[in-house]
Amino acid sequence: MKIAVTYENGEVFQHFGHTEQFKIYEIEDGKIISQEITDTNGSGHGALAGFLKERSVDALICGGIGGGAKAALAEAGIQLYGGVSGKADDAVQAFLSGTLSYNPDVACSHHGEHHGEHHDGSCGSHKEGCGHHGSCSGH
């Protein structure tokens, strides 16, 4: 099994479509047997699902993610665990032990469907691009 995590400076990066790196973990018998950090080379949003599929990734752990990317991952057969924040290594260990806290309904709603509306703020301040501040996890 392979698990990819949106990655920046050891943390789960909070915006799937803007991630510049994934950390990909290879799992056997419930243990990490290898891990590598790979650059996305500027791939964005929908192309990232193909990027992960080409690398035989089975599951993705990330922070926020838009609806189009969620659909592309589902089409690629990649399980999504969104709304996760904190250290990437810790998230994978939690996944392996069955204790990963994630949000099955995670969404970064600034991709068009809610513009101009005030919503619950779970994506934080959009002026910061729903990325580096870590509040997009819905917590």
CSV table of N, CA and C in Angstrom, one decimal:
chain,number,residue,atom,x,y,z
A,1,MET,N,0.8,-1.2,0.0
A,1,MET,CA,0.0,0.0,0.0
A,1,MET,C,0.9,1.2,0.0
A,2,LYS,N,0.4,2.3,-0.7
A,2,LYS,CA,1.1,3.5,-0.7
A,2,LYS,C,0.2,4.6,-0.2
A,3,ILE,N,0.7,5.5,0.7
A,3,ILE,CA,0.0,6.6,1.2
A,3,ILE,C,0.7,7.9,0.9
A,4,ALA,N,0.0,8.8,0.3
A,4,ALA,CA,0.6,10.1,0.0
A,4,ALA,C,0.1,11.2,1.0
A,5,VAL,N,0.9,12.1,1.4
A,5,VAL,CA,0.5,13.2,2.2
A,5,VAL,C,0.9,14.5,1.6
A,6,THR,N,0.0,15.5,1.5
A,6,THR,CA,0.4,16.8,1.0
A,6,THR,C,1.4,17.3,2.0
A,7,TYR,N,2.5,17.9,1.6
A,7,TYR,CA,3.7,18.0,2.5
A,7,TYR,C,4.4,19.4,2.3
A,8,GLU,N,4.7,20.0,3.5
A,8,GLU,CA,5.5,21.2,3.5
A,8,GLU,C,6.1,21.3,4.9
A,9,ASN,N,7.4,21.3,4.9
A,9,ASN,CA,8.2,21.5,6.1
A,9,ASN,C,7.8,20.5,7.2
A,10,GLY,N,7.6,19.3,6.8
A,10,GLY,CA,7.3,18.2,7.8
A,10,GLY,C,5.8,18.2,8.2
A,11,GLU,N,5.0,19.2,7.8
A,11,GLU,CA,3.6,19.2,8.1
A,11,GLU,C,2.7,18.8,7.0
A,12,VAL,N,1.4,18.4,7.3
A,12,VAL,CA,0.4,18.2,6.3
A,12,VAL,C,0.0,19.6,5.7
A,13,PHE,N,0.3,19.7,4.4
A,13,PHE,CA,0.0,21.0,3.7
A,13,PHE,C,-1.5,21.1,3.6
A,14,GLN,N,-2.0,22.4,3.8
A,14,GLN,CA,-3.4,22.5,3.9
A,14,GLN,C,-4.2,22.8,2.7
A,15,HIS,N,-3.6,22.8,1.5
A,15,HIS,CA,-4.4,23.0,0.3
A,15,HIS,C,-3.9,22.1,-0.8
A,16,PHE,N,-4.6,21.0,-1.0
A,16,PHE,CA,-4.2,20.0,-2.0
A,16,PHE,C,-3.8,20.5,-3.3
A,17,GLY,N,-4.7,21.4,-3.9
A,17,GLY,CA,-4.4,21.9,-5.2
A,17,GLY,C,-3.2,22.8,-5.4
A,18,HIS,N,-2.6,23.2,-4.3
A,18,HIS,CA,-1.4,24.1,-4.3
A,18,HIS,C,-0.2,23.4,-3.8
A,19,THR,N,-0.3,22.1,-3.4
A,19,THR,CA,0.8,21.5,-2.8
A,19,THR,C,2.0,21.4,-3.8
A,20,GLU,N,3.2,21.6,-3.3
A,20,GLU,CA,4.4,21.5,-4.2
A,20,GLU,C,5.1,20.2,-4.0
A,21,GLN,N,4.7,19.5,-2.9
A,21,GLN,CA,5.4,18.2,-2.6
A,21,GLN,C,4.4,17.3,-1.9
A,22,PHE,N,4.6,16.0,-2.2
A,22,PHE,CA,4.0,14.9,-1.5
A,22,PHE,C,5.0,14.1,-0.8
A,23,LYS,N,4.7,13.6,0.4
A,23,LYS,CA,5.6,12.6,1.0
A,23,LYS,C,4.8,11.3,0.8
A,24,ILE,N,5.5,10.4,0.2
A,24,ILE,CA,4.8,9.1,-0.2
A,24,ILE,C,5.5,8.0,0.7
A,25,TYR,N,4.6,7.3,1.4
A,25,TYR,CA,5.0,6.2,2.3
A,25,TYR,C,4.6,4.9,1.7
A,26,GLU,N,5.5,3.9,1.7
A,26,GLU,CA,5.1,2.6,1.3
A,26,GLU,C,4.9,1.8,2.5
A,27,ILE,N,3.8,1.1,2.6
A,27,ILE,CA,3.4,0.3,3.8
A,27,ILE,C,3.3,-1.2,3.5
A,28,GLU,N,3.9,-2.0,4.4
A,28,GLU,CA,3.8,-3.4,4.3
A,28,GLU,C,3.5,-3.9,5.7
A,29,ASP,N,2.6,-4.8,5.8
A,29,ASP,CA,2.2,-5.4,7.1
A,29,ASP,C,2.0,-4.3,8.2
A,30,GLY,N,1.4,-3.2,7.8
A,30,GLY,CA,1.1,-2.2,8.8
A,30,GLY,C,2.2,-1.3,9.2
A,31,LYS,N,3.4,-1.5,8.5
A,31,LYS,CA,4.5,-0.7,8.9
A,31,LYS,C,5.1,0.1,7.7
A,32,ILE,N,5.7,1.2,8.0
A,32,ILE,CA,6.3,2.0,6.9
A,32,ILE,C,7.6,1.3,6.5
A,33,ILE,N,7.8,0.9,5.2
A,33,ILE,CA,9.0,0.3,4.8
A,33,ILE,C,9.9,1.3,4.0
A,34,SER,N,9.3,2.3,3.4
A,34,SER,CA,10.0,3.4,2.8
A,34,SER,C,9.2,4.6,2.7
A,35,GLN,N,9.9,5.7,2.5
A,35,GLN,CA,9.3,7.0,2.4
A,35,GLN,C,10.1,7.9,1.5
A,36,GLU,N,9.5,8.7,0.7
A,36,GLU,CA,10.2,9.7,-0.1
A,36,GLU,C,9.4,11.0,-0.3
A,37,ILE,N,10.1,12.1,-0.5
A,37,ILE,CA,9.4,13.3,-0.8
A,37,ILE,C,9.6,13.6,-2.2
A,38,THR,N,8.5,13.9,-2.9
A,38,THR,CA,8.5,14.1,-4.3
A,38,THR,C,7.9,15.4,-4.7
A,39,ASP,N,8.5,16.1,-5.6
A,39,ASP,CA,8.0,17.4,-6.1
A,39,ASP,C,6.8,17.2,-7.1
A,40,THR,N,5.8,18.0,-7.1
A,40,THR,CA,4.7,17.9,-8.0
A,40,THR,C,5.1,18.6,-9.3
A,41,ASN,N,6.2,19.3,-9.4
A,41,ASN,CA,6.6,20.0,-10.6
A,41,ASN,C,5.5,20.9,-11.2
A,42,GLY,N,4.8,21.6,-10.3
A,42,GLY,CA,3.8,22.6,-10.8
A,42,GLY,C,2.5,22.0,-11.2
A,43,SER,N,2.3,20.7,-11.1
A,43,SER,CA,1.0,20.1,-11.3
A,43,SER,C,0.0,20.7,-10.4
A,44,GLY,N,-1.2,21.0,-10.8
A,44,GLY,CA,-2.2,21.6,-9.9
A,44,GLY,C,-3.5,20.8,-10.0
A,45,HIS,N,-4.3,21.0,-9.0
A,45,HIS,CA,-5.7,20.5,-8.9
A,45,HIS,C,-5.9,19.1,-9.5
A,46,GLY,N,-6.6,19.0,-10.6
A,46,GLY,CA,-7.0,17.8,-11.2
A,46,GLY,C,-5.8,16.9,-11.7
A,47,ALA,N,-4.7,17.6,-12.1
A,47,ALA,CA,-3.5,16.9,-12.6
A,47,ALA,C,-2.9,16.1,-11.4
A,48,LEU,N,-3.1,16.6,-10.2
A,48,LEU,CA,-2.4,15.9,-9.1
A,48,LEU,C,-3.0,14.6,-8.8
A,49,ALA,N,-4.2,14.3,-9.1
A,49,ALA,CA,-4.8,13.0,-9.0
A,49,ALA,C,-4.1,12.0,-9.9
A,50,GLY,N,-3.9,12.5,-11.2
A,50,GLY,CA,-3.1,11.6,-12.1
A,50,GLY,C,-1.7,11.4,-11.7
A,51,PHE,N,-1.1,12.4,-11.1
A,51,PHE,CA,0.3,12.3,-10.6
A,51,PHE,C,0.3,11.2,-9.5
A,52,LEU,N,-0.6,11.2,-8.6
A,52,LEU,CA,-0.7,10.2,-7.6
A,52,LEU,C,-1.0,8.8,-8.1
A,53,LYS,N,-1.9,8.7,-9.1
A,53,LYS,CA,-2.3,7.5,-9.7
A,53,LYS,C,-1.1,6.8,-10.4
A,54,GLU,N,-0.3,7.7,-11.1
A,54,GLU,CA,0.9,7.2,-11.8
A,54,GLU,C,1.9,6.6,-10.8
A,55,ARG,N,1.9,7.0,-9.6
A,55,ARG,CA,2.8,6.5,-8.6
A,55,ARG,C,2.2,5.4,-7.7
A,56,SER,N,1.0,4.9,-8.2
A,56,SER,CA,0.3,3.8,-7.5
A,56,SER,C,-0.1,4.1,-6.1
A,57,VAL,N,-0.5,5.3,-5.8
A,57,VAL,CA,-0.9,5.7,-4.5
A,57,VAL,C,-2.3,5.2,-4.2
A,58,ASP,N,-2.5,4.6,-3.0
A,58,ASP,CA,-3.8,4.1,-2.7
A,58,ASP,C,-4.6,5.0,-1.8
A,59,ALA,N,-4.0,5.9,-1.0
A,59,ALA,CA,-4.7,6.8,-0.1
A,59,ALA,C,-3.9,8.1,0.0
A,60,LEU,N,-4.7,9.2,0.2
A,60,LEU,CA,-4.2,10.5,0.3
A,60,LEU,C,-4.6,11.1,1.6
A,61,ILE,N,-3.7,11.7,2.4
A,61,ILE,CA,-4.0,12.4,3.6
A,61,ILE,C,-3.6,13.9,3.3
A,62,CYS,N,-4.6,14.8,3.5
A,62,CYS,CA,-4.4,16.2,3.2
A,62,CYS,C,-5.2,17.1,4.1
A,63,GLY,N,-5.0,18.4,4.0
A,63,GLY,CA,-5.8,19.3,4.7
A,63,GLY,C,-7.1,19.6,3.9
A,64,GLY,N,-7.2,20.8,3.3
A,64,GLY,CA,-8.3,21.2,2.5
A,64,GLY,C,-8.2,20.7,1.1
A,65,ILE,N,-9.4,20.5,0.5
A,65,ILE,CA,-9.4,20.0,-0.9
A,65,ILE,C,-10.7,20.4,-1.5
A,66,GLY,N,-10.7,20.9,-2.8
A,66,GLY,CA,-11.9,21.3,-3.5
A,66,GLY,C,-12.6,20.1,-4.1
A,67,GLY,N,-13.9,20.4,-4.5
A,67,GLY,CA,-14.7,19.3,-5.0
A,67,GLY,C,-14.2,18.7,-6.2
A,68,GLY,N,-13.7,19.4,-7.2
A,68,GLY,CA,-13.2,18.8,-8.4
A,68,GLY,C,-12.0,17.9,-8.2
A,69,ALA,N,-11.1,18.2,-7.3
A,69,ALA,CA,-10.0,17.4,-6.9
A,69,ALA,C,-10.5,16.1,-6.2
A,70,LYS,N,-11.5,16.3,-5.3
A,70,LYS,CA,-12.1,15.1,-4.7
A,70,LYS,C,-12.7,14.1,-5.7
A,71,ALA,N,-13.3,14.6,-6.7
A,71,ALA,CA,-13.9,13.8,-7.7
A,71,ALA,C,-12.8,13.1,-8.5
A,72,ALA,N,-11.8,13.8,-8.9
A,72,ALA,CA,-10.7,13.3,-9.6
A,72,ALA,C,-10.0,12.1,-8.8
A,73,LEU,N,-9.8,12.3,-7.5
A,73,LEU,CA,-9.2,11.3,-6.7
A,73,LEU,C,-10.1,10.0,-6.7
A,74,ALA,N,-11.4,10.3,-6.5
A,74,ALA,CA,-12.4,9.1,-6.5
A,74,ALA,C,-12.3,8.4,-7.8
A,75,GLU,N,-12.3,9.1,-8.9
A,75,GLU,CA,-12.2,8.5,-10.2
A,75,GLU,C,-10.9,7.7,-10.3
A,76,ALA,N,-9.8,8.1,-9.7
A,76,ALA,CA,-8.5,7.4,-9.8
A,76,ALA,C,-8.5,6.3,-8.8
A,77,GLY,N,-9.5,6.1,-8.0
A,77,GLY,CA,-9.5,5.0,-7.0
A,77,GLY,C,-8.7,5.3,-5.8
A,78,ILE,N,-8.4,6.6,-5.5
A,78,ILE,CA,-7.6,6.9,-4.3
A,78,ILE,C,-8.4,7.3,-3.2
A,79,GLN,N,-8.3,6.7,-2.0
A,79,GLN,CA,-9.0,7.0,-0.8
A,79,GLN,C,-8.6,8.3,-0.3
A,80,LEU,N,-9.5,9.2,0.1
A,80,LEU,CA,-9.2,10.5,0.6
A,80,LEU,C,-9.4,10.6,2.1
A,81,TYR,N,-8.4,11.1,2.8
A,81,TYR,CA,-8.5,11.4,4.3
A,81,TYR,C,-8.2,12.9,4.4
A,82,GLY,N,-9.2,13.8,4.3
A,82,GLY,CA,-8.9,15.2,4.4
A,82,GLY,C,-9.2,15.8,5.7
A,83,GLY,N,-8.9,17.1,5.8
A,83,GLY,CA,-9.1,17.8,7.1
A,83,GLY,C,-8.1,17.5,8.1
A,84,VAL,N,-7.0,17.0,7.7
A,84,VAL,CA,-5.9,16.6,8.6
A,84,VAL,C,-4.9,17.7,8.8
A,85,SER,N,-4.4,17.9,10.0
A,85,SER,CA,-3.3,18.9,10.2
A,85,SER,C,-2.3,18.3,11.1
A,86,GLY,N,-1.2,19.0,11.2
A,86,GLY,CA,-0.1,18.5,12.1
A,86,GLY,C,1.0,17.9,11.3
A,87,LYS,N,1.9,17.1,11.9
A,87,LYS,CA,3.0,16.5,11.3
A,87,LYS,C,2.6,15.4,10.4
A,88,ALA,N,3.2,15.3,9.2
A,88,ALA,CA,2.9,14.3,8.2
A,88,ALA,C,3.2,12.9,8.7
A,89,ASP,N,4.3,12.7,9.4
A,89,ASP,CA,4.7,11.4,9.9
A,89,ASP,C,3.7,10.9,11.0
A,90,ASP,N,3.3,11.8,11.8
A,90,ASP,CA,2.3,11.5,12.9
A,90,ASP,C,1.0,11.1,12.3
A,91,ALA,N,0.6,11.8,11.2
A,91,ALA,CA,-0.7,11.5,10.5
A,91,ALA,C,-0.7,10.1,10.0
A,92,VAL,N,0.4,9.7,9.3
A,92,VAL,CA,0.5,8.3,8.8
A,92,VAL,C,0.5,7.3,9.9
A,93,GLN,N,1.2,7.5,11.0
A,93,GLN,CA,1.2,6.6,12.1
A,93,GLN,C,-0.2,6.5,12.7
A,94,ALA,N,-0.9,7.6,12.8
A,94,ALA,CA,-2.3,7.5,13.3
A,94,ALA,C,-3.2,6.7,12.3
A,95,PHE,N,-3.0,6.9,11.0
A,95,PHE,CA,-3.7,6.2,10.0
A,95,PHE,C,-3.5,4.7,10.2
A,96,LEU,N,-2.2,4.3,10.3
A,96,LEU,CA,-1.8,2.9,10.5
A,96,LEU,C,-2.4,2.3,11.8
A,97,SER,N,-2.5,3.1,12.8
A,97,SER,CA,-3.1,2.6,14.1
A,97,SER,C,-4.6,2.7,14.2
A,98,GLY,N,-5.2,3.3,13.1
A,98,GLY,CA,-6.6,3.4,13.1
A,98,GLY,C,-7.2,4.6,13.9
A,99,THR,N,-6.3,5.5,14.3
A,99,THR,CA,-6.7,6.6,15.1
A,99,THR,C,-6.7,8.0,14.4
A,100,LEU,N,-6.5,8.0,13.1
A,100,LEU,CA,-6.4,9.3,12.4
A,100,LEU,C,-7.7,10.0,12.4
A,101,SER,N,-7.6,11.3,12.9
A,101,SER,CA,-8.8,12.1,12.9
A,101,SER,C,-8.9,12.9,11.6
A,102,TYR,N,-9.9,12.6,10.8
A,102,TYR,CA,-10.1,13.3,9.5
A,102,TYR,C,-11.5,13.7,9.3
A,103,ASN,N,-11.8,14.5,8.3
A,103,ASN,CA,-13.1,15.0,8.0
A,103,ASN,C,-13.6,14.4,6.7
A,104,PRO,N,-14.5,13.5,6.6
A,104,PRO,CA,-14.9,12.9,5.4
A,104,PRO,C,-15.6,13.9,4.4
A,105,ASP,N,-16.1,15.0,5.0
A,105,ASP,CA,-16.8,16.0,4.2
A,105,ASP,C,-15.9,17.3,4.0
A,106,VAL,N,-14.6,17.1,4.1
A,106,VAL,CA,-13.7,18.3,4.0
A,106,VAL,C,-13.9,19.0,2.7
A,107,ALA,N,-13.9,20.3,2.7
A,107,ALA,CA,-13.9,21.0,1.4
A,107,ALA,C,-13.3,22.4,1.7
A,108,CYS,N,-12.6,22.9,0.7
A,108,CYS,CA,-12.2,24.3,0.7
A,108,CYS,C,-13.2,25.0,-0.3
A,109,SER,N,-14.2,25.7,0.3
A,109,SER,CA,-15.3,26.2,-0.5
A,109,SER,C,-15.1,27.4,-1.3
A,110,HIS,N,-13.8,27.9,-1.4
A,110,HIS,CA,-13.6,29.1,-2.1
A,110,HIS,C,-13.3,28.9,-3.6
A,111,HIS,N,-13.6,27.7,-4.1
A,111,HIS,CA,-13.4,27.4,-5.5
A,111,HIS,C,-14.6,27.8,-6.4
A,112,GLY,N,-15.5,28.7,-5.9
A,112,GLY,CA,-16.5,29.2,-6.8
A,112,GLY,C,-17.9,29.1,-6.2
A,113,GLU,N,-18.3,28.0,-5.5
A,113,GLU,CA,-19.7,27.9,-5.2
A,113,GLU,C,-20.2,28.7,-4.1
A,114,HIS,N,-19.3,29.3,-3.3
A,114,HIS,CA,-19.7,30.2,-2.1
A,114,HIS,C,-19.2,31.6,-2.2
A,115,HIS,N,-18.7,32.0,-3.3
A,115,HIS,CA,-18.1,33.4,-3.3
A,115,HIS,C,-19.2,34.4,-2.9
A,116,GLY,N,-18.8,35.4,-2.1
A,116,GLY,CA,-19.6,36.4,-1.7
A,116,GLY,C,-20.5,36.1,-0.5
A,117,GLU,N,-20.6,34.8,-0.2
A,117,GLU,CA,-21.4,34.5,1.0
A,117,GLU,C,-20.6,34.4,2.2
A,118,HIS,N,-21.2,34.6,3.3
A,118,HIS,CA,-20.4,34.4,4.6
A,118,HIS,C,-20.7,33.0,5.0
A,119,HIS,N,-19.7,32.2,5.2
A,119,HIS,CA,-20.0,30.9,5.7
A,119,HIS,C,-19.3,30.7,7.1
A,120,ASP,N,-19.2,29.5,7.5
A,120,ASP,CA,-18.8,29.2,8.9
A,120,ASP,C,-17.4,29.5,9.2
A,121,GLY,N,-16.6,29.9,8.2
A,121,GLY,CA,-15.2,30.2,8.5
A,121,GLY,C,-14.3,29.1,8.6
A,122,SER,N,-14.8,27.8,8.3
A,122,SER,CA,-13.9,26.7,8.6
A,122,SER,C,-12.7,26.7,7.6
A,123,CYS,N,-12.7,27.5,6.6
A,123,CYS,CA,-11.5,27.6,5.7
A,123,CYS,C,-10.7,28.8,6.1
A,124,GLY,N,-11.0,29.5,7.2
A,124,GLY,CA,-10.1,30.6,7.6
A,124,GLY,C,-10.2,31.8,6.7
A,125,SER,N,-9.2,32.6,6.6
A,125,SER,CA,-9.2,33.8,5.8
A,125,SER,C,-8.8,33.5,4.4
A,126,HIS,N,-9.7,33.8,3.5
A,126,HIS,CA,-9.3,33.5,2.1
A,126,HIS,C,-8.2,34.4,1.5
A,127,LYS,N,-8.0,35.5,2.2
A,127,LYS,CA,-6.9,36.4,1.8
A,127,LYS,C,-5.6,35.7,1.9
A,128,GLU,N,-5.5,34.7,2.7
A,128,GLU,CA,-4.2,33.9,2.9
A,128,GLU,C,-4.2,32.7,2.0
A,129,GLY,N,-5.2,32.5,1.2
A,129,GLY,CA,-5.2,31.5,0.2
A,129,GLY,C,-5.5,30.1,0.7
A,130,CYS,N,-6.1,30.0,1.8
A,130,CYS,CA,-6.5,28.7,2.4
A,130,CYS,C,-5.3,27.7,2.4
A,131,GLY,N,-4.2,28.2,2.8
A,131,GLY,CA,-3.0,27.3,2.7
A,131,GLY,C,-2.1,27.3,3.9
A,132,HIS,N,-1.4,28.4,4.1
A,132,HIS,CA,-0.2,28.3,5.1
A,132,HIS,C,-0.6,28.5,6.5
A,133,HIS,N,-1.9,28.8,6.8
A,133,HIS,CA,-2.2,29.2,8.2
A,133,HIS,C,-2.8,28.0,9.0
A,134,GLY,N,-3.1,26.9,8.3
A,134,GLY,CA,-3.5,25.7,9.0
A,134,GLY,C,-4.9,25.7,9.5
A,135,SER,N,-5.7,26.6,9.2
A,135,SER,CA,-7.1,26.6,9.7
A,135,SER,C,-8.1,26.0,8.8
A,136,CYS,N,-7.6,25.4,7.7
A,136,CYS,CA,-8.6,24.9,6.7
A,136,CYS,C,-9.0,23.5,7.1
A,137,SER,N,-8.6,23.0,8.2
A,137,SER,CA,-8.9,21.6,8.5
A,137,SER,C,-10.3,21.4,9.1
A,138,GLY,N,-11.0,22.5,9.4
A,138,GLY,CA,-12.3,22.3,9.9
A,138,GLY,C,-12.4,22.2,11.4
A,139,HIS,N,-11.3,22.4,12.1
A,139,HIS,CA,-11.2,22.3,13.5
A,139,HIS,C,-11.4,23.6,14.2
